[in-house]
Coordinates of N, CA, C and O in Angstrom, one line a residue:
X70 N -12.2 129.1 23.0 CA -11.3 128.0 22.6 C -10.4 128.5 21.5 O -9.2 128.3 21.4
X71 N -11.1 129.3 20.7 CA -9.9 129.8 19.1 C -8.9 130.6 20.0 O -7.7 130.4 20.0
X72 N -9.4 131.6 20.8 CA -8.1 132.5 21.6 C -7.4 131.9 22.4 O -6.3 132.3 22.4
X73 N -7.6 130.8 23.5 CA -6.9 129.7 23.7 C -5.4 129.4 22.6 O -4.2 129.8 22.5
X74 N -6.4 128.4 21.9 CA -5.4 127.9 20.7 C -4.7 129.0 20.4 O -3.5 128.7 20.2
X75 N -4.8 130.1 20.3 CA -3.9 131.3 19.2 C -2.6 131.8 20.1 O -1.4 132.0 19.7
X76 N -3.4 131.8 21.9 CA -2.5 132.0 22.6 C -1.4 131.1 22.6 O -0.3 131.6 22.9
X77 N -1.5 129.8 22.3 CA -0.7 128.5 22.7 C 0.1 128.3 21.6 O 0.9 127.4 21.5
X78 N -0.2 129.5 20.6 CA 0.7 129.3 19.3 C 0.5 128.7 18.2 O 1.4 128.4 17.4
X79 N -1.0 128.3 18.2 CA -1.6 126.9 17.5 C -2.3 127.9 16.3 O -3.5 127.7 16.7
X80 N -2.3 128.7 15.2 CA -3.3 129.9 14.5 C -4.2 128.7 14.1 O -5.4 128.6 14.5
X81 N -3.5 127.8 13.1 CA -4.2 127.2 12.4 C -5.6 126.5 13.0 O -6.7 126.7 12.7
X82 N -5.1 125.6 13.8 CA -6.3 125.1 14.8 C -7.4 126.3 15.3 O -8.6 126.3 15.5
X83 N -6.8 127.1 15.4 CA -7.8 128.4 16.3 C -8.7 129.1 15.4 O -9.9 129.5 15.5
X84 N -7.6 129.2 14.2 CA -8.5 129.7 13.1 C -9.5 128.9 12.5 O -10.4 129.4 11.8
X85 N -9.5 127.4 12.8 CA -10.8 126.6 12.4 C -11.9 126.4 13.2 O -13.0 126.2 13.0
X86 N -11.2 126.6 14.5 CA -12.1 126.8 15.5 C -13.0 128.3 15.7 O -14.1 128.3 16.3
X87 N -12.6 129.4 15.2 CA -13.1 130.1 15.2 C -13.8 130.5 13.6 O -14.4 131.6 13.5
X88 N -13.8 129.8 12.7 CA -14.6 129.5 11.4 C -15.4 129.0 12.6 O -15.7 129.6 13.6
X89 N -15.6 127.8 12.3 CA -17.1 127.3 13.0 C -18.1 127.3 13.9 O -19.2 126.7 14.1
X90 N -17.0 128.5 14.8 CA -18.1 129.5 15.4 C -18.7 130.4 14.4 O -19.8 130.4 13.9
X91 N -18.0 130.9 14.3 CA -18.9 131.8 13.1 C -19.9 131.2 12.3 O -21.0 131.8 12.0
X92 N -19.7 130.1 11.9 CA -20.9 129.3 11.6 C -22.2 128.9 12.2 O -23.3 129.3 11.9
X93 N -21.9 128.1 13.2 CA -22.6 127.3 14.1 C -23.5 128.9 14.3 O -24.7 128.9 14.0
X94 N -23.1 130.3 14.9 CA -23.4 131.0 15.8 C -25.0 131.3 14.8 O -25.9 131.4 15.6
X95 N -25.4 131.4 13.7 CA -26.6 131.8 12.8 C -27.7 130.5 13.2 O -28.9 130.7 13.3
X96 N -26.9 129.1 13.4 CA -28.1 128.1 13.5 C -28.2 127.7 14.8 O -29.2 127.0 15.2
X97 N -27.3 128.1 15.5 CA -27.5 128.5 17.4 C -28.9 129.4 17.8 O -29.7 129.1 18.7
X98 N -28.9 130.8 16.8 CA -29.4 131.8 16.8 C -30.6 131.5 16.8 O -31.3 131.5 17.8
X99 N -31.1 130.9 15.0 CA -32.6 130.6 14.3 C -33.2 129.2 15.4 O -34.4 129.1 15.6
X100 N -32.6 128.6 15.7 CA -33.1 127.5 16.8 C -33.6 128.0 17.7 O -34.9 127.9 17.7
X101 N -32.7 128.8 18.8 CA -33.4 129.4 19.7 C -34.6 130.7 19.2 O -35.5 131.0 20.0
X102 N -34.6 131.1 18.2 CA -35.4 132.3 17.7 C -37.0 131.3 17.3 O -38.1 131.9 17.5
X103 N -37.0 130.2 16.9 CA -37.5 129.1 16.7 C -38.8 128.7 18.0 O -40.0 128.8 18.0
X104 N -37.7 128.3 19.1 CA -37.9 127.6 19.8 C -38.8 128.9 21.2 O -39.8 128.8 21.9
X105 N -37.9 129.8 21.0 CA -38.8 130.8 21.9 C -39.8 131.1 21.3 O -40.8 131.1 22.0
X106 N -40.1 131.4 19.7 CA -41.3 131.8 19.4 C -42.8 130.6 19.8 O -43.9 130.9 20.3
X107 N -42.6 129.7 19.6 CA -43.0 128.2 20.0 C -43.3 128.4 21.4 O -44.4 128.2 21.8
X108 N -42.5 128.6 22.1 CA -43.0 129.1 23.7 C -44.3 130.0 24.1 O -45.3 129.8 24.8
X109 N -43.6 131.2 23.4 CA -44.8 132.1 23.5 C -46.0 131.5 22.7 O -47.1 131.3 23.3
X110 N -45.8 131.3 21.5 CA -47.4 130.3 20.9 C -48.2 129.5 22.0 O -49.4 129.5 22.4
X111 N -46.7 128.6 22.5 CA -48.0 128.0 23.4 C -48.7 128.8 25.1 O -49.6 128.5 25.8
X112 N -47.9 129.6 25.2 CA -48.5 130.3 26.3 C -50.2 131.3 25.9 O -51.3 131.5 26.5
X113 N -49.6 131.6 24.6 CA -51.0 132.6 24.1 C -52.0 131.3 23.6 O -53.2 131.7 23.5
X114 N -51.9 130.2 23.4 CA -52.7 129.5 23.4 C -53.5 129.0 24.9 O -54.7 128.8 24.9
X115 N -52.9 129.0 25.9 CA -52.9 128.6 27.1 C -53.4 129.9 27.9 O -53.5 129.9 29.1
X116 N -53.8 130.9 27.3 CA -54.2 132.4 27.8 C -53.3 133.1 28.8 O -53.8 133.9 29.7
X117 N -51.7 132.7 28.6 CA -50.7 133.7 29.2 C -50.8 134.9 28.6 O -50.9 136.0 29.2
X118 N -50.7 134.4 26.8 CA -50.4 135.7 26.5 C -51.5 136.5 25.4 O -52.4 135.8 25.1
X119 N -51.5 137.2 25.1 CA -52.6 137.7 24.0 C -53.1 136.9 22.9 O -52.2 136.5 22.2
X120 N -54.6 136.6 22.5 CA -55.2 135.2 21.6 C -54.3 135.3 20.1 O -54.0 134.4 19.4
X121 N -54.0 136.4 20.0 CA -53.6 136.8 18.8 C -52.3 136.0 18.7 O -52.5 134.9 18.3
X122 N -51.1 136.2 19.0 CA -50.4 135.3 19.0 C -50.2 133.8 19.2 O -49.2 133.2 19.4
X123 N -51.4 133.3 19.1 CA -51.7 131.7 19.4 C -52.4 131.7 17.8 O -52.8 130.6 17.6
X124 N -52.6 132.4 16.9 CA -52.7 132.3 15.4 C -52.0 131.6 14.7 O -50.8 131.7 14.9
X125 N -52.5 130.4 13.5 CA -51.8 129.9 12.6 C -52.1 130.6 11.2 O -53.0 131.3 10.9
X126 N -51.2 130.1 10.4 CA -51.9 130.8 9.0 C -52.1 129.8 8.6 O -51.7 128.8 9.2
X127 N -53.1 129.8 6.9 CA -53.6 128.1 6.2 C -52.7 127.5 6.3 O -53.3 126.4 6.4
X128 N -51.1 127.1 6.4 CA -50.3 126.2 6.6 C -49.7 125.5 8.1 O -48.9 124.6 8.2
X129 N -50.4 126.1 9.0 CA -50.6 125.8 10.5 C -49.3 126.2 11.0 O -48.9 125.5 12.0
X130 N -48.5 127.3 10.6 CA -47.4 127.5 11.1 C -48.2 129.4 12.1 O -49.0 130.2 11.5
X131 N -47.5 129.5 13.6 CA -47.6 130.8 14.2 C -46.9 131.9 13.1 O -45.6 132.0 13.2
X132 N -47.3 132.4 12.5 CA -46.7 133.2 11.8 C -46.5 134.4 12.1 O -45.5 135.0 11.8
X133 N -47.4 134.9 12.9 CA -47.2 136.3 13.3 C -46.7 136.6 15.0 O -46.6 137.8 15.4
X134 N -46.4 135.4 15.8 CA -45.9 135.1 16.7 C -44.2 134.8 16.5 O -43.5 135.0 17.5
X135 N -43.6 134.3 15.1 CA -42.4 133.8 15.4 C -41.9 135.4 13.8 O -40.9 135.7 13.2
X136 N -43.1 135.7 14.0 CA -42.4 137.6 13.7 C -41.8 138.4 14.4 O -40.7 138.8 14.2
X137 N -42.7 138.6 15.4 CA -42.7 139.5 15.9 C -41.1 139.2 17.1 O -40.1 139.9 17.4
X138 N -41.5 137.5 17.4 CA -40.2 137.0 18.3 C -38.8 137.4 17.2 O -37.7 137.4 17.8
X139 N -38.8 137.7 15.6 CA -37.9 137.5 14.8 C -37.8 139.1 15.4 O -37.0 139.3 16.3
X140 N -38.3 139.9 15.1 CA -37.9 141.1 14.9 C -37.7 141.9 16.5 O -37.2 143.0 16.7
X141 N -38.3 141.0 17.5 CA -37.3 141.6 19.0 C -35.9 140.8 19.0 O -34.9 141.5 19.4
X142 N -35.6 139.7 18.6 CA -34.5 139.2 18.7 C -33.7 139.7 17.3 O -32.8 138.9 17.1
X143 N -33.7 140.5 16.6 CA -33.1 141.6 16.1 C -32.8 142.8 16.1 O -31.9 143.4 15.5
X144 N -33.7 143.3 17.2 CA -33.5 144.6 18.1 C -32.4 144.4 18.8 O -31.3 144.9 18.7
X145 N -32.8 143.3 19.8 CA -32.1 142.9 21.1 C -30.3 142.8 20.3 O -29.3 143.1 20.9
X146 N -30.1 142.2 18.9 CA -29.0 141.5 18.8 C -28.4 142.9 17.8 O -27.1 142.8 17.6
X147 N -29.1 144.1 17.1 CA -28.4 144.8 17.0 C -28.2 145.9 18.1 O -27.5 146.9 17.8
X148 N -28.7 145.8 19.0 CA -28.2 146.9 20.4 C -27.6 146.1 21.4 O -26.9 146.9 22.0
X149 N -27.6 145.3 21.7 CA -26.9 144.6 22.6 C -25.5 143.9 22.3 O -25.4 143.4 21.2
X150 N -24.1 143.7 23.3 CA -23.1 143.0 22.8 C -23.5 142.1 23.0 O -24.5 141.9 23.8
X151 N -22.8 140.9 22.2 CA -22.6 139.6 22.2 C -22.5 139.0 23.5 O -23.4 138.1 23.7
X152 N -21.5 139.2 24.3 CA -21.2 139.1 25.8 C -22.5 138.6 26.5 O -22.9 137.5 26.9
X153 N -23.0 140.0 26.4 CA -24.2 140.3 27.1 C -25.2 139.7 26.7 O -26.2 139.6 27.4
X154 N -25.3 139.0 25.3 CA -26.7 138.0 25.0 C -26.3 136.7 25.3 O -27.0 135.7 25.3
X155 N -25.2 136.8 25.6 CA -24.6 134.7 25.6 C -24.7 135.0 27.1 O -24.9 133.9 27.5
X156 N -24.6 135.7 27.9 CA -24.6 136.0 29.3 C -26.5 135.5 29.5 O -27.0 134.6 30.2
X157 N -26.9 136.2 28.9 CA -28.3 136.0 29.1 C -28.9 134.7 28.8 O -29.6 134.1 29.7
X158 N -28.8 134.3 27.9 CA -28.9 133.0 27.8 C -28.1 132.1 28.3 O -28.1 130.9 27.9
X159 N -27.5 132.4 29.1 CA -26.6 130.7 29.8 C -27.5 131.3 31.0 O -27.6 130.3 31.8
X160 N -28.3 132.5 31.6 CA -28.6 132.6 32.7 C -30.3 132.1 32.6 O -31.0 131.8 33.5
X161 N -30.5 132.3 31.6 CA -31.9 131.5 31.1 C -31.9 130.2 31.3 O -32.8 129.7 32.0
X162 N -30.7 129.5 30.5 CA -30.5 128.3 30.6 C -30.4 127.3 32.2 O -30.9 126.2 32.4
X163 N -29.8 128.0 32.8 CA -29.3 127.8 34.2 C -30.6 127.4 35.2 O -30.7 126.5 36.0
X164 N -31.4 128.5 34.8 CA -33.0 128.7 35.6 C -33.9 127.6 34.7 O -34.9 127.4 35.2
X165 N -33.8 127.1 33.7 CA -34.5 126.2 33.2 C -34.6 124.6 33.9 O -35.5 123.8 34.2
X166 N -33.1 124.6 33.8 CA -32.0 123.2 34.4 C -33.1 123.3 35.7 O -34.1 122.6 35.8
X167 N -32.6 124.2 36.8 CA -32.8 124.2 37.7 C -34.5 124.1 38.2 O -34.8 123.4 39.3
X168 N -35.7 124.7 37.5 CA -36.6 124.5 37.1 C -37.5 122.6 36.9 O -38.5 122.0 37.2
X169 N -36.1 122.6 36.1 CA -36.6 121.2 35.7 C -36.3 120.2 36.8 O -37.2 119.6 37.3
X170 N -35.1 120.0 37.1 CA -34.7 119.6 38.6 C -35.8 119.6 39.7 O -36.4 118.6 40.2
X171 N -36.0 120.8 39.8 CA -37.2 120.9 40.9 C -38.3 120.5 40.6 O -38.7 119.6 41.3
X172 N -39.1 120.8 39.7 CA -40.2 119.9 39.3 C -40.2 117.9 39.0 O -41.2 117.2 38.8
X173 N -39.3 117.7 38.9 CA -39.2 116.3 39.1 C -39.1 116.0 40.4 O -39.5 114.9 40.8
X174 N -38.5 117.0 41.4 CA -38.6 116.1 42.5 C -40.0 116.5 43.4 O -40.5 115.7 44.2
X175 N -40.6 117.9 43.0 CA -42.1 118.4 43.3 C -43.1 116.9 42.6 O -44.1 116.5 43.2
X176 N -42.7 116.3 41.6 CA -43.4 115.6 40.8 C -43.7 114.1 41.9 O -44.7 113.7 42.4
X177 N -42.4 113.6 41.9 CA -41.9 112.4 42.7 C -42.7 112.9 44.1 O -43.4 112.0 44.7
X178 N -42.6 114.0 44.6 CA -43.6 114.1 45.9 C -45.1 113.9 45.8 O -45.8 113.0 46.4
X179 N -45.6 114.9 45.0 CA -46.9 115.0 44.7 C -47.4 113.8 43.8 O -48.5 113.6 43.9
X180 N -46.6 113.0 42.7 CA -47.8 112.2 41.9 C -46.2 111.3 41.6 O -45.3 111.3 40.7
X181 N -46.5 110.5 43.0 CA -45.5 109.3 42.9 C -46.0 108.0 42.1 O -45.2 107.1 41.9
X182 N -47.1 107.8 41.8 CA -47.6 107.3 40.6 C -47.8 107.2 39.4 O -48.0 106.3 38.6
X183 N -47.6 108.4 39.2 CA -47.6 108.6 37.8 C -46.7 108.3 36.8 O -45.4 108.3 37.0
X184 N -47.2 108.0 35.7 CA -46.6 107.5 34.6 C -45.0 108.3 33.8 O -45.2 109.3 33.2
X185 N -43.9 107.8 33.9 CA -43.1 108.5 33.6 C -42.4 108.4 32.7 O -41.3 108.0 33.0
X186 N -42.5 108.6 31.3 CA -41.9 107.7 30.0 C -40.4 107.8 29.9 O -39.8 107.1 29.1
X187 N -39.7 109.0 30.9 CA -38.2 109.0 31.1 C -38.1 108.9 32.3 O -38.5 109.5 33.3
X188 N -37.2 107.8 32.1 CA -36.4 107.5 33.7 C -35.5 108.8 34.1 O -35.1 109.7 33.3
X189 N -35.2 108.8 35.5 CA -34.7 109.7 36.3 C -34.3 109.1 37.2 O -34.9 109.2 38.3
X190 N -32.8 108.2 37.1 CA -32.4 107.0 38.3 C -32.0 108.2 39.3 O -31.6 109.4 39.2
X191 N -32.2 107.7 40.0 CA -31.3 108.5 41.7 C -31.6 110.1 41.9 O -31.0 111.0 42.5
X192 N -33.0 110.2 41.3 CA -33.6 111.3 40.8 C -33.4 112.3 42.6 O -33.0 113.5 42.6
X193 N -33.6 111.7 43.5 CA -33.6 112.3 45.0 C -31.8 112.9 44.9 O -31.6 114.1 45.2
X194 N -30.9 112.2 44.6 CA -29.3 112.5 44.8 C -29.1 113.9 43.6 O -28.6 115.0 43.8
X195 N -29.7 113.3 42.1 CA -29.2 113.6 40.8 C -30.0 115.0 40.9 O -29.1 115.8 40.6
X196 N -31.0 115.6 41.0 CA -31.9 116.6 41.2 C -31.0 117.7 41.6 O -30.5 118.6 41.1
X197 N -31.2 117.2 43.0 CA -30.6 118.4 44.4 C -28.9 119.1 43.5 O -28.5 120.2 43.1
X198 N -28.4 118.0 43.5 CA -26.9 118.4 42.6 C -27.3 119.2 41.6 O -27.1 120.4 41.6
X199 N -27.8 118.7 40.8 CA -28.2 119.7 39.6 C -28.6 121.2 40.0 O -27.8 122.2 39.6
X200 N -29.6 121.4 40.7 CA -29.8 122.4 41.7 C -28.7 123.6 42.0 O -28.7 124.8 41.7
X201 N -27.9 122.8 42.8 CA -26.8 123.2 43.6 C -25.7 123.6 42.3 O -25.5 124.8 42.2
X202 N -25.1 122.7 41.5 CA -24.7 123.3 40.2 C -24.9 124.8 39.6 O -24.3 125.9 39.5
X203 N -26.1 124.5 39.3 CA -26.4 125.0 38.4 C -26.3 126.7 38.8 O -26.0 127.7 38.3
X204 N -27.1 126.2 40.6 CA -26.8 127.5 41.6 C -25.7 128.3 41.4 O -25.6 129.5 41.5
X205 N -24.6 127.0 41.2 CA -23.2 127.6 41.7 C -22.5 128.2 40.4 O -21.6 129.0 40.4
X206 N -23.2 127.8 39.1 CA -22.9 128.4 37.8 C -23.3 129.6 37.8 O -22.7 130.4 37.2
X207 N -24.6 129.9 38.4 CA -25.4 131.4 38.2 C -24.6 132.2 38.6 O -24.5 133.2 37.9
X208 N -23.8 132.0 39.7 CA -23.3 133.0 40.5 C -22.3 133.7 40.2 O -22.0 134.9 40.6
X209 N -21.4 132.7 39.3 CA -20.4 133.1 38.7 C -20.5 134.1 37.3 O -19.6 134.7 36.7
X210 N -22.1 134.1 37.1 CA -22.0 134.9 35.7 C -22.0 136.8 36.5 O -22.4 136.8 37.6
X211 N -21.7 137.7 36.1 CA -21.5 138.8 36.0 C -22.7 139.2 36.4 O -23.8 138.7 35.9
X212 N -22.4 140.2 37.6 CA -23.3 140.6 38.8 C -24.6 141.1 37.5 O -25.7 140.7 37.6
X213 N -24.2 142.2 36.4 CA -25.2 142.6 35.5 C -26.5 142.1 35.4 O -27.6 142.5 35.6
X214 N -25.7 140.6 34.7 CA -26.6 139.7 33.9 C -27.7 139.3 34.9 O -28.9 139.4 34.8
X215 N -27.0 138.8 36.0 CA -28.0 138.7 37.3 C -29.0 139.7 37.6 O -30.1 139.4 37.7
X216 N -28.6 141.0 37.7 CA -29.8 142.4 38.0 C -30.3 142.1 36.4 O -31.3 141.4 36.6
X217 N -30.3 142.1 35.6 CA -30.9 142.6 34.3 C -32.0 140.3 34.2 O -32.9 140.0 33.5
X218 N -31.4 139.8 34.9 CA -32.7 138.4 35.1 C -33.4 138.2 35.8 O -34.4 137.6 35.6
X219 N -32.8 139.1 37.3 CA -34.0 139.2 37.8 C -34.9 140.3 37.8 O -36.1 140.3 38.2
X220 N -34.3 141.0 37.3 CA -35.4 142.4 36.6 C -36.2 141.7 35.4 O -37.3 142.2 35.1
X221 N -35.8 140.7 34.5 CA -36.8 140.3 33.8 C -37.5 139.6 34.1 O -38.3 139.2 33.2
X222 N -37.4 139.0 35.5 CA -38.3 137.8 35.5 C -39.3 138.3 36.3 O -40.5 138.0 36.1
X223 N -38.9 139.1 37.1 CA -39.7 140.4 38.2 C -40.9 140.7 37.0 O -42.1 140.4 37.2
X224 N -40.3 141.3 35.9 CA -41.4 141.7 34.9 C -42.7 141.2 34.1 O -43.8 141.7 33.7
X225 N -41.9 139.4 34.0 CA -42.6 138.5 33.5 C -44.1 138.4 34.6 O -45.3 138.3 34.4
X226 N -43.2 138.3 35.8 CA -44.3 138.4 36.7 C -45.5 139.1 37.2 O -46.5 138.8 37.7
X227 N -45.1 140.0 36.9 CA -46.2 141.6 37.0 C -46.9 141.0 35.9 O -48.1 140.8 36.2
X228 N -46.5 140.7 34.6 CA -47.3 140.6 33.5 C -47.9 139.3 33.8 O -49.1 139.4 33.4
X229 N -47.8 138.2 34.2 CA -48.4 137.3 34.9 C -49.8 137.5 35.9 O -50.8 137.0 35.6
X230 N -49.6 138.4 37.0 CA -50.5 138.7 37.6 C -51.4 139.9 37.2 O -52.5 140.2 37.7
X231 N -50.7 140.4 36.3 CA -51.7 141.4 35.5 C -52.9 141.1 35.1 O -54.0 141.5 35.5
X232 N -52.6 139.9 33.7 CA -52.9 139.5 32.5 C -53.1 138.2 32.6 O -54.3 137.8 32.6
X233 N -52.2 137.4 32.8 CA -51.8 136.3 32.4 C -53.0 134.8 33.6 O -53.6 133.8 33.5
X234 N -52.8 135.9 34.8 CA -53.4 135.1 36.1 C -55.0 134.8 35.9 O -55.7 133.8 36.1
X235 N -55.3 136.0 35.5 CA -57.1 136.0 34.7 C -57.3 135.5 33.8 O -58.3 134.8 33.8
X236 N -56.4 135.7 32.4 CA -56.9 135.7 31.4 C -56.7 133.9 31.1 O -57.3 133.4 30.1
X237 N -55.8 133.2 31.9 CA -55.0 131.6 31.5 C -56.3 130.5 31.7 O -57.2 130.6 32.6
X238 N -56.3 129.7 30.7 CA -57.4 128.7 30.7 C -57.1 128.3 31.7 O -58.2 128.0 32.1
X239 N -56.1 128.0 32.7 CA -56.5 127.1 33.6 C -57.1 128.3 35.0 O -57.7 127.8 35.9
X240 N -56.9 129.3 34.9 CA -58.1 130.3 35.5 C -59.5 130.2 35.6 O -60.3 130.3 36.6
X241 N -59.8 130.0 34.4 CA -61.5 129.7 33.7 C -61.5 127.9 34.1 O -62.7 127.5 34.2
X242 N -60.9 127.3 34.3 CA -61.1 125.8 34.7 C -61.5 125.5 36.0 O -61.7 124.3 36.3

C-alpha cells in the first residue's frame, strides 16, 4: 500500500502507511510466535509431540515450548527474506481456511446433530466457495512457496507416522 501511495505521488500518506507497518509488523510477529507455540503445547500434550514440551512452570505458562518456538522463529526470520516468510504464512493460512471449510462440512455429514455454538448459514454453498477461493489464492502464490509447503507438510507427516501415530493419546484410547 505505502509503495502504491508513493507511486501515485502521495509521500506523506505512504510514509504513514509504511510507519505502521513497521509497527504492526513486531505484534503480527509475537502473536503468531504466541499462538504457534500454543499449538505445539497442545499437540505434545495430546502425544503428537514429545511430553516435554507439554510442560508448565509454577505459573502454568509452557515455558520451554514457547522457547524454543521463540528461538526457531528467530533462526527462520534472521535467514530467511521477508517475502519468503509472508509467503509462507499466507500459505499456511490458506490451508487452515480450507481445512476449516472442510471439516464443517465432514462435520454437517458425520454428526448432523451435534451441538454447534457458531452458526454456519448456507454452510453447504459458503464452505465449498471458501474451498475453491482459497484454492485459487494458493495458486497464485510463487511456485517456491508451494515446493517448500508441501515439502513441509510431507515432513510433518513422516513425523506423524513416525512418532506422533503411536505415541498420540488417542492411539492408547
Amino acid at each position: 500500500m505505502a509503495f502504491v501511495l508513493k507511486q501515485l505521488g502521495l509521500p506523506g500518506p505512504a510514509a504513514l502507511i509504511a510507519g505502521a507497518a513497521v509497527l504492526a509488523m513486531p505484534t503480527v510477529i509475537m502473536v503468531f510466535m504466541f499462538g504457534q507455540s500454543r499449538v505445539f503445547f497442545a499437540m505434545a500434550r495430546d502425544g503428537l509431540l514429545p511430553p516435554v514440551l507439554a510442560k508448565v512452570d509454577r505459573r502454568g505458562v509452557p515455558a520451554t515450548v514457547t522457547i524454543i518456538t521463540g528461538v526457531l522463529a528467530a533462526i527462520v526470520a534472521g535467514v530467511a527474506p521477508l517475502d519468503d516468510i509472508a509467503s509462507a504464512a499466507n500459505a499456511g493460512t490458506l490451508a487452515a481456511f480450507v481445512a476449516t471449510a472442510l471439516a464443517v462440512l465432514i462435520l454437517r455429514r458425520r454428526a448432523p446433530d451435534l451441538e454447534r455454538p457458531f452458526k454456519a448459514p448456507a454452510a453447504w454453498i459458503v464452505a465449498p466457495l471458501t474451498i475453491l477461493g482459497c484454492l485459487w489464492f494458493f495458486s497464485s502464490l510463487r511456485t517456491i512457496t508451494m515446493e517448500i509447503f508441501v515439502g513441509a507438510n510431507a515432513l510433518g507427516l513422516v513425523a506423524y507416522l513416525l512418532y506422533g501415530r503411536t505415541q498420540s493419546r488417542l492411539a492408547s484410547a
